[in-house]
Coordinates of C-alpha atoms in Angstrom, one line a residue:
M154 CA 26.6 -2.3 -77.1
N155 CA 23.7 -3.7 -75.0
L156 CA 22.5 -1.6 -72.1
T157 CA 19.9 -2.7 -69.5
L158 CA 17.7 0.2 -68.3
T159 CA 15.9 -0.2 -65.0
A160 CA 13.1 2.1 -63.8
Y161 CA 12.1 2.3 -60.1
D162 CA 9.0 3.8 -58.7
G163 CA 8.7 5.5 -55.4
G164 CA 6.2 3.2 -53.8
S165 CA 6.5 0.8 -50.9
P166 CA 7.4 -1.8 -51.7
Q167 CA 9.5 -0.4 -54.5
R168 CA 8.8 -1.9 -57.9
S169 CA 10.9 -1.8 -61.0
G170 CA 10.9 -2.6 -64.7
T171 CA 13.7 -3.3 -67.1
V172 CA 14.3 -3.0 -70.8
V173 CA 17.3 -3.9 -73.0
I174 CA 18.6 -1.2 -75.3
H175 CA 20.7 -2.3 -78.2
I176 CA 23.0 0.4 -79.5
T177 CA 24.6 0.0 -82.9
V178 CA 27.7 2.3 -83.4
L179 CA 27.7 3.7 -86.9
D180 CA 31.0 4.2 -88.6
A181 CA 32.4 7.7 -89.4
N182 CA 35.1 8.4 -91.9
D183 CA 37.7 9.3 -89.4
N184 CA 40.6 7.1 -90.5
A185 CA 42.7 7.7 -93.6
P186 CA 44.2 4.8 -95.5
V187 CA 47.6 3.7 -94.1
F188 CA 50.2 2.1 -96.4
S189 CA 52.1 -0.9 -95.2
Q190 CA 55.3 0.9 -96.1
T191 CA 56.2 4.6 -96.5
V192 CA 58.7 3.9 -99.2
Y193 CA 58.6 1.0 -101.6
K194 CA 61.7 -0.1 -103.6
A195 CA 62.0 -2.3 -106.6
S196 CA 64.5 -3.2 -109.4
L197 CA 63.5 -3.6 -113.0
P198 CA 65.7 -4.5 -115.9
E199 CA 65.6 -2.2 -118.9
N200 CA 63.6 -3.3 -121.9
A201 CA 61.2 -5.1 -119.6
P202 CA 58.1 -6.1 -121.6
L203 CA 54.8 -4.3 -121.3
D204 CA 52.4 -5.2 -118.5
T205 CA 55.2 -6.5 -116.4
V206 CA 54.3 -6.3 -112.7
V207 CA 56.9 -4.2 -111.0
L208 CA 55.5 -4.3 -107.4
K209 CA 52.3 -4.1 -105.5
V210 CA 51.5 -1.4 -102.9
S211 CA 49.0 -2.0 -100.1
A212 CA 47.1 0.3 -97.9
T213 CA 44.4 -0.5 -95.3
D214 CA 41.6 1.7 -93.8
A215 CA 40.3 1.0 -90.3
D216 CA 36.8 2.3 -91.3
A217 CA 34.0 0.1 -92.5
G218 CA 31.9 0.0 -95.6
V219 CA 32.4 2.7 -98.2
N220 CA 34.6 4.5 -95.6
G221 CA 37.1 1.7 -95.7
E222 CA 37.2 1.0 -99.5
V223 CA 40.7 2.0 -100.7
T224 CA 41.6 2.9 -104.3
Y225 CA 45.0 3.7 -105.7
D226 CA 46.3 6.3 -108.1
L227 CA 49.5 7.9 -109.1
G228 CA 50.1 11.4 -107.9
H229 CA 49.9 14.4 -110.2
N230 CA 53.7 14.7 -110.4
S231 CA 54.1 11.0 -111.1
K232 CA 51.8 10.7 -114.2
S233 CA 53.8 9.2 -117.0
D234 CA 53.6 6.8 -120.0
V235 CA 56.1 4.4 -118.5
F236 CA 54.1 3.0 -115.5
S237 CA 50.5 2.5 -114.5
I238 CA 48.7 1.4 -111.4
D239 CA 45.7 -0.8 -110.9
S240 CA 43.2 1.3 -108.9
Q241 CA 41.8 -1.7 -107.0
T242 CA 44.8 -4.0 -106.5
G243 CA 47.6 -1.5 -106.2
E244 CA 49.8 -3.3 -108.8
I245 CA 52.3 -1.1 -110.6
R246 CA 52.9 -2.4 -114.2
V247 CA 55.2 -1.4 -117.0
N248 CA 53.3 0.7 -119.5
G249 CA 56.0 2.0 -121.8
Q250 CA 59.6 1.6 -123.0
I251 CA 62.3 1.5 -120.3
D252 CA 65.9 2.4 -121.2
F253 CA 68.7 2.5 -118.7
E254 CA 70.7 4.9 -120.8
E255 CA 67.9 7.4 -120.8
K256 CA 66.8 7.1 -117.2
A257 CA 68.4 4.9 -114.5
S258 CA 65.7 5.3 -111.8
Y259 CA 62.1 6.4 -111.3
E260 CA 60.4 7.9 -108.3
L261 CA 56.6 7.6 -108.1
R262 CA 54.2 9.0 -105.6
V263 CA 51.3 6.7 -105.0
E264 CA 48.0 8.0 -103.5
A265 CA 45.5 5.9 -101.6
N266 CA 42.0 7.2 -101.2
D267 CA 39.1 6.0 -99.2
G268 CA 35.4 6.3 -100.2
L269 CA 34.8 9.7 -98.8
G270 CA 37.9 11.7 -99.6
L271 CA 40.6 10.9 -97.0
S272 CA 44.0 10.0 -98.5
S273 CA 47.6 9.2 -97.8
Y274 CA 50.8 8.9 -99.8
A275 CA 53.7 6.6 -100.3
N276 CA 56.9 6.8 -102.4
V277 CA 57.9 4.1 -104.9
I278 CA 61.5 4.1 -106.0
I279 CA 62.2 1.9 -109.1
D280 CA 65.9 1.3 -110.0
V281 CA 66.4 0.3 -113.6
T282 CA 69.2 -2.2 -114.1
D283 CA 71.4 -2.2 -117.1
I284 CA 71.6 -5.0 -119.6
N285 CA 74.1 -5.4 -122.4
D286 CA 72.0 -4.0 -125.1
N287 CA 74.5 -1.6 -126.7
A288 CA 77.6 -2.5 -128.7
P289 CA 80.8 -0.5 -128.1
I290 CA 81.2 2.6 -130.3
I291 CA 84.5 3.9 -131.2
N292 CA 84.8 7.6 -132.0
I293 CA 87.9 9.1 -133.5
K294 CA 88.3 12.8 -133.0
S295 CA 91.2 15.0 -134.0
L296 CA 92.3 17.6 -131.5
S297 CA 93.2 21.2 -132.3
N298 CA 94.8 23.9 -130.2
Q299 CA 91.8 26.0 -130.2
I300 CA 88.7 25.4 -128.1
P301 CA 85.6 27.0 -129.3
E302 CA 83.9 29.4 -126.9
N303 CA 80.9 27.5 -127.0
D304 CA 82.7 24.4 -125.9
R305 CA 81.8 22.9 -122.5
D306 CA 83.5 24.4 -119.5
S307 CA 86.4 22.6 -117.9
G308 CA 88.8 23.1 -115.1
V309 CA 87.9 26.0 -112.7
N310 CA 84.9 26.9 -114.7
S311 CA 83.3 23.6 -113.8
K312 CA 83.5 24.0 -110.1
V313 CA 80.1 25.0 -108.6
R314 CA 79.0 26.3 -105.2
C315 CA 75.4 26.1 -104.1
L316 CA 73.9 28.5 -101.6
I317 CA 70.4 29.1 -100.2
Q318 CA 68.9 32.3 -98.8
Q319 CA 69.2 33.1 -95.1
N320 CA 66.5 33.0 -92.3
V321 CA 65.2 29.6 -93.2
P322 CA 65.6 26.4 -91.1
F323 CA 67.5 24.6 -93.8
K324 CA 71.0 24.2 -95.2
L325 CA 72.7 22.4 -98.0
M326 CA 75.1 19.6 -97.2
P327 CA 77.5 18.4 -100.1
S328 CA 77.4 14.7 -100.6
F329 CA 79.5 13.6 -103.6
K330 CA 80.4 15.2 -106.8
N331 CA 77.9 18.0 -107.5
Y332 CA 75.1 16.5 -105.3
Y333 CA 73.8 18.3 -102.2
S334 CA 71.4 17.3 -99.5
L335 CA 68.9 19.8 -98.2
V336 CA 68.6 19.2 -94.4
T337 CA 66.8 21.0 -91.6
T338 CA 68.7 23.1 -89.0
E339 CA 66.0 23.2 -86.3
Q340 CA 62.6 21.6 -85.5
L341 CA 59.8 22.5 -87.8
D342 CA 56.3 23.5 -86.6
R343 CA 53.6 23.3 -89.1
E344 CA 51.2 25.3 -86.9
L345 CA 53.6 28.3 -87.1
V346 CA 54.8 27.9 -90.7
S347 CA 53.2 25.4 -93.0
D348 CA 55.0 26.2 -96.3
Y349 CA 58.6 27.2 -97.3
N350 CA 59.8 28.6 -100.7
I351 CA 63.6 27.9 -100.7
T352 CA 65.7 29.6 -103.4
I353 CA 68.9 27.7 -104.2
T354 CA 71.6 29.6 -106.1
A355 CA 74.4 27.8 -107.9
T356 CA 77.5 29.9 -108.7
D357 CA 80.6 28.7 -110.6
E358 CA 84.2 30.0 -110.0
G359 CA 84.7 31.4 -113.4
S360 CA 85.7 35.0 -114.2
P361 CA 83.2 36.6 -114.2
P362 CA 81.3 34.0 -112.2
L363 CA 78.0 32.8 -113.7
S364 CA 75.0 31.7 -111.6
S365 CA 71.5 30.3 -111.8
S366 CA 68.7 30.0 -109.3
K367 CA 66.0 27.4 -108.5
T368 CA 63.1 27.8 -106.1
V369 CA 61.9 24.7 -104.2
H370 CA 58.5 24.7 -102.5
L371 CA 58.3 22.6 -99.4
T372 CA 55.1 21.7 -97.5
V373 CA 55.5 20.7 -93.9
A374 CA 53.5 17.6 -93.2
D375 CA 51.3 17.5 -90.0
I376 CA 51.8 15.2 -87.1
N377 CA 49.4 14.9 -84.1
D378 CA 51.4 17.0 -81.6
N379 CA 48.7 19.3 -80.3
P380 CA 45.9 18.2 -77.9
P381 CA 42.5 19.9 -78.2
V382 CA 42.3 23.1 -76.1
F383 CA 39.0 24.2 -74.6
E384 CA 38.0 27.9 -75.1
E385 CA 37.3 28.3 -71.4
Q386 CA 39.0 26.8 -68.3
S387 CA 35.5 25.8 -67.0
Y388 CA 31.9 26.1 -68.0
S389 CA 28.8 27.0 -66.1
A390 CA 25.3 25.9 -67.0
Y391 CA 22.1 27.2 -65.4
V392 CA 18.8 25.4 -65.6
T393 CA 15.5 25.7 -63.8
E394 CA 14.1 22.6 -62.1
N395 CA 11.4 20.5 -63.8
N396 CA 13.1 21.1 -67.1
K397 CA 12.1 19.0 -70.1
P398 CA 14.3 16.0 -70.9
G399 CA 16.4 16.8 -73.9
S400 CA 16.7 20.5 -73.3
T401 CA 20.0 22.2 -74.0
L402 CA 22.1 23.1 -70.9
C403 CA 25.2 24.7 -72.6
S404 CA 27.8 23.9 -75.2
V405 CA 31.6 23.4 -74.9
A406 CA 34.1 24.1 -77.7
A407 CA 37.7 22.9 -78.1
R408 CA 40.1 23.8 -80.9
D409 CA 43.0 21.7 -82.3
P410 CA 45.5 23.5 -84.5
D411 CA 46.5 20.2 -86.2
W412 CA 45.3 19.3 -89.7
R413 CA 42.6 17.0 -90.9
Q414 CA 41.9 14.1 -88.7
N415 CA 44.6 15.2 -86.3
G416 CA 42.6 18.4 -85.7
T417 CA 39.1 16.8 -85.7
V418 CA 37.6 17.0 -82.2
V419 CA 35.2 14.5 -80.7
Y420 CA 33.5 15.2 -77.3
S421 CA 32.5 12.6 -74.7
L422 CA 31.5 12.5 -71.0
L423 CA 34.0 11.1 -68.5
P424 CA 32.6 8.4 -66.2
G425 CA 31.3 9.8 -62.9
E426 CA 28.4 9.8 -60.5
V427 CA 25.7 12.3 -59.5
N428 CA 23.9 11.4 -56.2
G429 CA 25.0 7.8 -56.6
A430 CA 23.8 7.5 -60.2
P431 CA 25.9 7.5 -63.4
V432 CA 26.4 11.0 -64.8
S433 CA 25.2 9.7 -68.2
S434 CA 21.7 9.3 -66.7
Y435 CA 21.6 13.0 -66.1
V436 CA 23.2 14.7 -69.1
S437 CA 24.6 13.8 -72.5
V438 CA 26.9 15.5 -74.9
N439 CA 26.8 15.7 -78.7
G440 CA 30.1 14.2 -79.9
D441 CA 30.4 16.5 -82.9
T442 CA 29.1 19.8 -81.6
G443 CA 29.8 19.7 -77.9
V444 CA 26.2 20.6 -77.0
I445 CA 25.3 19.3 -73.5
H446 CA 21.6 18.1 -73.1
A447 CA 19.6 17.2 -70.0
V448 CA 18.6 13.5 -70.0
R449 CA 16.0 13.9 -67.2
A450 CA 14.1 16.6 -65.3
F451 CA 16.0 18.0 -62.3
D452 CA 14.6 18.6 -58.9
Y453 CA 16.0 21.5 -56.9
E454 CA 14.9 20.0 -53.6
H455 CA 17.0 16.9 -54.2
F456 CA 20.2 18.5 -55.4
R457 CA 21.1 22.1 -56.4
S458 CA 24.3 21.6 -58.4
F459 CA 26.6 18.9 -59.8
K460 CA 29.7 18.7 -61.9
V461 CA 30.2 17.1 -65.3
H462 CA 33.6 16.3 -66.8
V463 CA 33.8 16.5 -70.6
M464 CA 36.7 15.1 -72.7
A465 CA 37.7 16.5 -76.1
R466 CA 39.7 14.0 -78.1
D467 CA 41.2 14.3 -81.6
N468 CA 41.4 11.6 -84.2
G469 CA 45.2 11.4 -84.5
S470 CA 47.3 8.4 -84.0
P471 CA 47.8 8.1 -81.1
P472 CA 44.9 10.4 -80.1
L473 CA 45.4 13.4 -77.8
S474 CA 42.8 14.7 -75.4
S475 CA 42.0 17.3 -72.7
N476 CA 39.3 17.6 -70.1
V477 CA 37.1 20.5 -68.8
T478 CA 34.7 20.8 -65.9
V479 CA 31.1 21.9 -66.5
N480 CA 29.3 23.1 -63.4
V481 CA 25.5 22.7 -63.6
F482 CA 23.5 24.9 -61.3
I483 CA 19.8 24.2 -60.8
S484 CA 17.5 27.1 -60.0
D485 CA 14.3 26.8 -57.9
V486 CA 10.7 27.2 -59.2
N487 CA 7.7 27.4 -56.9
D488 CA 6.5 23.8 -57.1
N489 CA 6.0 23.0 -53.4
S490 CA 3.1 24.2 -51.4
P491 CA 3.7 25.2 -47.8
Q492 CA 3.6 22.4 -45.3
I493 CA 1.9 23.1 -42.0
L494 CA 3.7 21.5 -39.1
Y495 CA 1.4 22.8 -36.3
P496 CA -1.5 22.3 -36.1
T497 CA -1.4 19.1 -38.1
P498 CA -4.6 17.1 -38.3
E499 CA -4.0 13.3 -38.1
G500 CA -7.0 11.4 -39.3
N501 CA -10.1 12.8 -37.8
S502 CA -8.4 14.3 -34.7
F503 CA -7.8 18.0 -34.3
M504 CA -5.8 20.4 -32.2
T505 CA -7.5 22.6 -29.5
E506 CA -6.1 25.5 -27.6
L507 CA -7.4 27.0 -24.3
V508 CA -7.8 30.8 -24.1
P509 CA -8.2 32.3 -20.6
K510 CA -11.4 34.4 -20.1
A511 CA -9.2 37.2 -18.7
A512 CA -7.0 37.4 -21.8
H513 CA -6.3 41.0 -22.8
A514 CA -5.8 42.5 -26.2
G515 CA -2.5 41.4 -27.8
S516 CA -2.2 38.2 -25.7
L517 CA -0.5 35.3 -27.5
V518 CA -3.0 32.5 -28.0
S519 CA -1.3 30.0 -30.3
K520 CA 1.0 29.9 -33.3
V521 CA 0.8 28.3 -36.7
I522 CA 4.1 26.8 -37.8
A523 CA 4.7 26.0 -41.5
V524 CA 7.7 25.4 -43.8
D525 CA 8.3 25.4 -47.5
A526 CA 10.6 23.0 -49.4
D527 CA 11.4 25.7 -52.0
S528 CA 14.0 28.4 -51.5
G529 CA 14.4 32.2 -51.8
Q530 CA 11.3 34.2 -52.2
N531 CA 9.4 31.0 -53.2
A532 CA 9.8 30.0 -49.5
W533 CA 8.7 33.3 -48.0
L534 CA 5.5 32.5 -46.1
S535 CA 2.7 34.7 -45.0
Y536 CA -0.2 33.8 -42.7
H537 CA -3.9 34.9 -43.1
I538 CA -7.1 34.2 -41.3
V539 CA -9.6 33.4 -44.0
K540 CA -12.5 32.4 -41.7
S541 CA -13.3 32.7 -38.0
T542 CA -16.2 32.4 -35.6
D543 CA -15.7 36.0 -34.5
S544 CA -13.8 38.1 -37.1
G545 CA -12.8 40.8 -34.7
L546 CA -11.5 38.7 -31.8
F547 CA -8.3 37.2 -33.1
T548 CA -5.5 38.3 -35.5
I549 CA -2.5 36.5 -36.9
G550 CA 1.1 37.8 -37.5
L551 CA 1.6 38.2 -41.3
H552 CA 5.1 36.5 -41.2
S553 CA 5.3 35.0 -37.7
G554 CA 2.1 33.0 -37.7
E555 CA 1.4 34.0 -34.0
I556 CA -2.3 34.2 -33.2
R557 CA -3.2 37.0 -30.7
T558 CA -6.3 38.6 -29.4
Q559 CA -7.3 41.9 -31.0
R560 CA -9.3 42.9 -27.9
D561 CA -10.1 41.8 -24.4
I562 CA -12.2 38.7 -24.0
S563 CA -15.8 39.5 -22.9
E564 CA -18.6 37.4 -21.4
S565 CA -20.6 37.6 -24.6
D566 CA -17.9 35.9 -26.7
S567 CA -18.7 32.3 -27.7
M568 CA -16.7 29.7 -25.8
K569 CA -16.0 27.8 -29.0
Q570 CA -13.9 29.6 -31.6
N571 CA -12.9 28.1 -34.9
L572 CA -10.2 29.7 -37.1
I573 CA -9.2 28.7 -40.6
V574 CA -5.7 29.9 -41.4
A575 CA -4.2 30.0 -44.9
V576 CA -0.4 29.9 -45.4
K577 CA 0.8 31.3 -48.7
D578 CA 4.3 31.4 -50.2
N579 CA 5.7 34.3 -52.3
G580 CA 6.1 32.3 -55.6
Q581 CA 4.6 33.2 -58.9
P582 CA 2.0 31.9 -58.9
P583 CA 1.7 31.6 -55.1
L584 CA 0.9 28.2 -53.5
S585 CA -1.0 27.9 -50.3
A586 CA -2.2 25.4 -47.6
T587 CA -4.9 25.8 -44.9
C588 CA -5.5 24.5 -41.4
S589 CA -8.1 24.7 -38.8
M590 CA -7.4 26.0 -35.3
Y591 CA -10.0 25.3 -32.5
L592 CA -9.9 27.6 -29.5
L593 CA -11.9 27.3 -26.2
I594 CA -12.4 30.3 -24.0
S595 CA -12.3 28.9 -20.5
D596 CA -10.4 29.1 -17.2
N597 CA -11.5 25.7 -15.7
L598 CA -10.8 22.3 -17.2
A599 CA -14.1 21.2 -15.8
E600 CA -15.9 23.5 -18.1
V601 CA -14.1 22.1 -21.2
P602 CA -16.4 20.0 -23.3
E603 CA -15.4 16.9 -25.2
L604 CA -13.4 17.7 -28.3
K605 CA -15.9 16.0 -30.5
D606 CA -18.5 18.6 -29.5
I607 CA -16.3 21.3 -30.9
S608 CA -15.6 19.9 -34.3
Y609 CA -18.5 20.0 -36.6
D610 CA -19.4 19.7 -40.2
E611 CA -21.5 22.5 -41.6
R612 CA -23.4 20.1 -43.8
D613 CA -24.7 18.3 -40.7
S614 CA -26.0 21.5 -39.0
K615 CA -29.6 21.0 -40.2
L616 CA -29.6 17.4 -39.1
T617 CA -28.4 18.5 -35.7
S618 CA -31.2 21.0 -35.4
Y619 CA -33.8 18.4 -36.3
L620 CA -32.4 16.0 -33.7
I621 CA -32.5 18.7 -31.0
I622 CA -36.1 19.6 -31.8
A623 CA -37.1 15.9 -31.6
L624 CA -35.2 15.5 -28.3
V625 CA -37.0 18.6 -26.8
S626 CA -40.4 17.5 -28.0
V627 CA -40.0 13.9 -26.6
S628 CA -38.6 15.3 -23.3
T629 CA -41.4 17.8 -22.9
F630 CA -44.1 15.2 -23.5
F631 CA -42.4 12.8 -21.0
L632 CA -42.0 15.5 -18.4
T633 CA -45.6 16.6 -18.7
F634 CA -46.8 13.0 -18.2
I635 CA -44.5 12.6 -15.1
I636 CA -45.7 15.9 -13.6
I637 CA -49.3 14.8 -13.9
V638 CA -48.6 11.5 -12.2
L639 CA -46.6 13.1 -9.4
G640 CA -49.3 15.7 -8.9
V641 CA -51.8 13.0 -8.3
R642 CA -49.5 11.2 -5.8
F643 CA -48.8 14.5 -4.1
C644 CA -52.4 15.3 -3.6
R645 CA -53.0 12.0 -1.9
R646 CA -50.4 12.7 0.8
R647 CA -51.5 14.5 3.9
K648 CA -48.2 15.7 5.1
P649 CA -46.0 17.6 2.7
R650 CA -42.4 17.0 2.7
L651 CA -39.3 18.4 1.0
L652 CA -38.5 16.7 -2.2
F653 CA -34.8 17.3 -2.1
D654 CA -33.5 16.7 1.3
G655 CA -29.8 17.7 1.3
A656 CA -29.4 17.5 -2.5
V657 CA -25.8 17.6 -3.8
A658 CA -25.2 18.7 -7.4
I659 CA -22.9 16.5 -9.4
P660 CA -22.1 18.4 -12.7
S661 CA -21.5 16.4 -15.8
G662 CA -17.8 16.4 -16.6
Y663 CA -18.2 16.3 -20.3
L664 CA -21.5 18.1 -20.9
P665 CA -21.0 21.7 -22.0
P666 CA -22.5 24.5 -19.8
N667 CA -24.0 26.1 -22.8
Y668 CA -25.1 23.2 -24.9
A669 CA -26.6 24.4 -28.2
D670 CA -26.2 23.8 -31.9
V671 CA -22.8 25.2 -32.8
D672 CA -23.8 27.1 -35.9
G673 CA -26.5 29.1 -34.1
T674 CA -29.2 28.2 -36.6
G675 CA -31.1 25.6 -34.5
T676 CA -34.2 26.0 -32.5
L677 CA -32.6 26.0 -29.1
R678 CA -31.4 29.2 -27.5
S679 CA -27.8 29.2 -26.2
T680 CA -29.1 29.9 -22.6
Y681 CA -30.7 26.4 -22.3
N682 CA -28.8 24.0 -20.1
Y683 CA -29.2 20.5 -18.9
D684 CA -27.7 19.7 -15.5
G685 CA -28.5 16.6 -13.5
Y686 CA -28.6 16.3 -9.6
M687 CA -29.2 13.3 -7.5
T688 CA -30.9 13.4 -4.1
T689 CA -29.6 11.9 -0.8
G690 CA -32.8 11.7 1.2
S691 CA -34.8 9.5 -1.1
R692 CA -34.3 6.0 -2.4
T693 CA -35.5 7.0 -5.8
S694 CA -33.2 8.9 -8.1
D695 CA -34.6 12.5 -8.5
F696 CA -33.3 15.0 -11.1
K697 CA -33.9 18.6 -11.7
F698 CA -34.5 20.2 -15.1
V699 CA -33.1 23.7 -15.5
S700 CA -35.1 25.5 -18.1
S701 CA -32.8 28.6 -18.1
Y702 CA -29.3 29.2 -17.0
N703 CA -30.5 32.0 -14.6
D704 CA -34.0 30.9 -13.9
H705 CA -35.2 29.2 -10.7
T706 CA -34.9 25.4 -10.7
L707 CA -37.8 23.1 -10.6
L708 CA -37.4 20.1 -8.4
L709 CA -39.1 16.8 -9.4
S710 CA -39.2 13.5 -7.6
S711 CA -38.9 11.3 -10.7
V712 CA -36.3 9.7 -12.9
I713 CA -35.4 11.7 -16.0
M714 CA -33.0 10.3 -18.6
E715 CA -29.9 12.4 -19.4
C716 CA -29.3 12.8 -23.1
R717 CA -26.4 14.3 -25.0
L718 CA -26.2 14.8 -28.7
I719 CA -22.9 14.2 -30.5
P720 CA -22.6 15.2 -34.1
Q721 CA -21.2 12.4 -36.3

């Protein structure tokens, strides 16, 4: 048989490879030789010369090689000096003197054997025909009135009745003269009684009657009348997922009460499909032992059970069979980590939640949602906060994933809160996944900074500090220079005037009210702020620089660049 095996990967586009498997079926000695006839008959004249071919028997064996090589032999009860058989050709030849007057017929039992011990039998009946090889003999005997006691019986004394014992399924039927036929009275069952010892008693009608007995041993030959019967009505096999290919799932067993090849059981899988694929691609069965093996590793997340139908067939002619269902149940192992559905980062983006400043203890802030592809305790999830900006501010439900405040929000709490949440399953060993939750404590959307200012990388914190220091240094130098220039111009003026005539503040919509390095390790204090204002009474653009969130502002009649630092 030639099979083409195709393997597909899970990529996109899907790719595949093929290989041709050549399977050579080896022969097993499961067929006995079969004679062309069950009974052979031949006629042979008496005084036939030696080595005369009487007849030729022929038997064939369906097996191959040494299993199909047939040899012939005469049965143990047929060994004689009169006939012989060629073990290779099956020719029966005359091997001794044949005399019709001594024996008018011969019955031989010929045995055919194959190379490994299976055999079958056929009967050969040879009738010897008479030839005129004896001249007439005339005997003259004088008769007397007295018959010796030892003379042969005659008259009533020669009448014989034959009987057999009771309780056997046989009886004697008279045929002609003193011949009887032994016939069956009911159907025989070798599986119930395989041998019979029949005692035949012959009694004459003399006075007193005389009798003799003879015991006949009969062996009931087997026919294939019983199909294999499985020991159980159905079988169940349990296997954990990710099993090794070739591992044993279970074994099935069937019994056949017939004899020899009629009772030899062979197991095979019935055609079927599992998830659209042939069942043979999932399991295999040992034809001799009935052991079922896994062909591939199973995945509990793809399918949790399937059925396999196994057939047990005997080697009779014609063969008989029966089927049984094997239910294969796949158990789960913890091979899937929890999958976080919310919040789910996509690329470099992140999820942000707003927390009101007036939130009280126990307020629901957000919720982490996760699922696990496993089942049972392997899919029981627990939630833990492994890192947070303020460890005492938020808590998470162990099994609900709800993030709540542990206490009331205070003014001293940082506006930007970062939580790292771990989700663990209950498998052995447990698997986990983590996610980041970004929280902003604010009541006004105008106070919400750009999301990029919330996310940061700890490895860039030092670089951020250096850039802030450089920005402050350059700004200070530039402001000092502008102050000196403006002071000189102001001194030249005779009449003072207000620098900011009707100033209107325009806050930056994206600049944080407390702009500082997020990890608190930089050189700027968190109270430093940069807010820009434009004047309405001057044609030049004037700004104010606020050195402290609560300090008095210093008004300057010059143009100052507005800078914002965005961590990359």
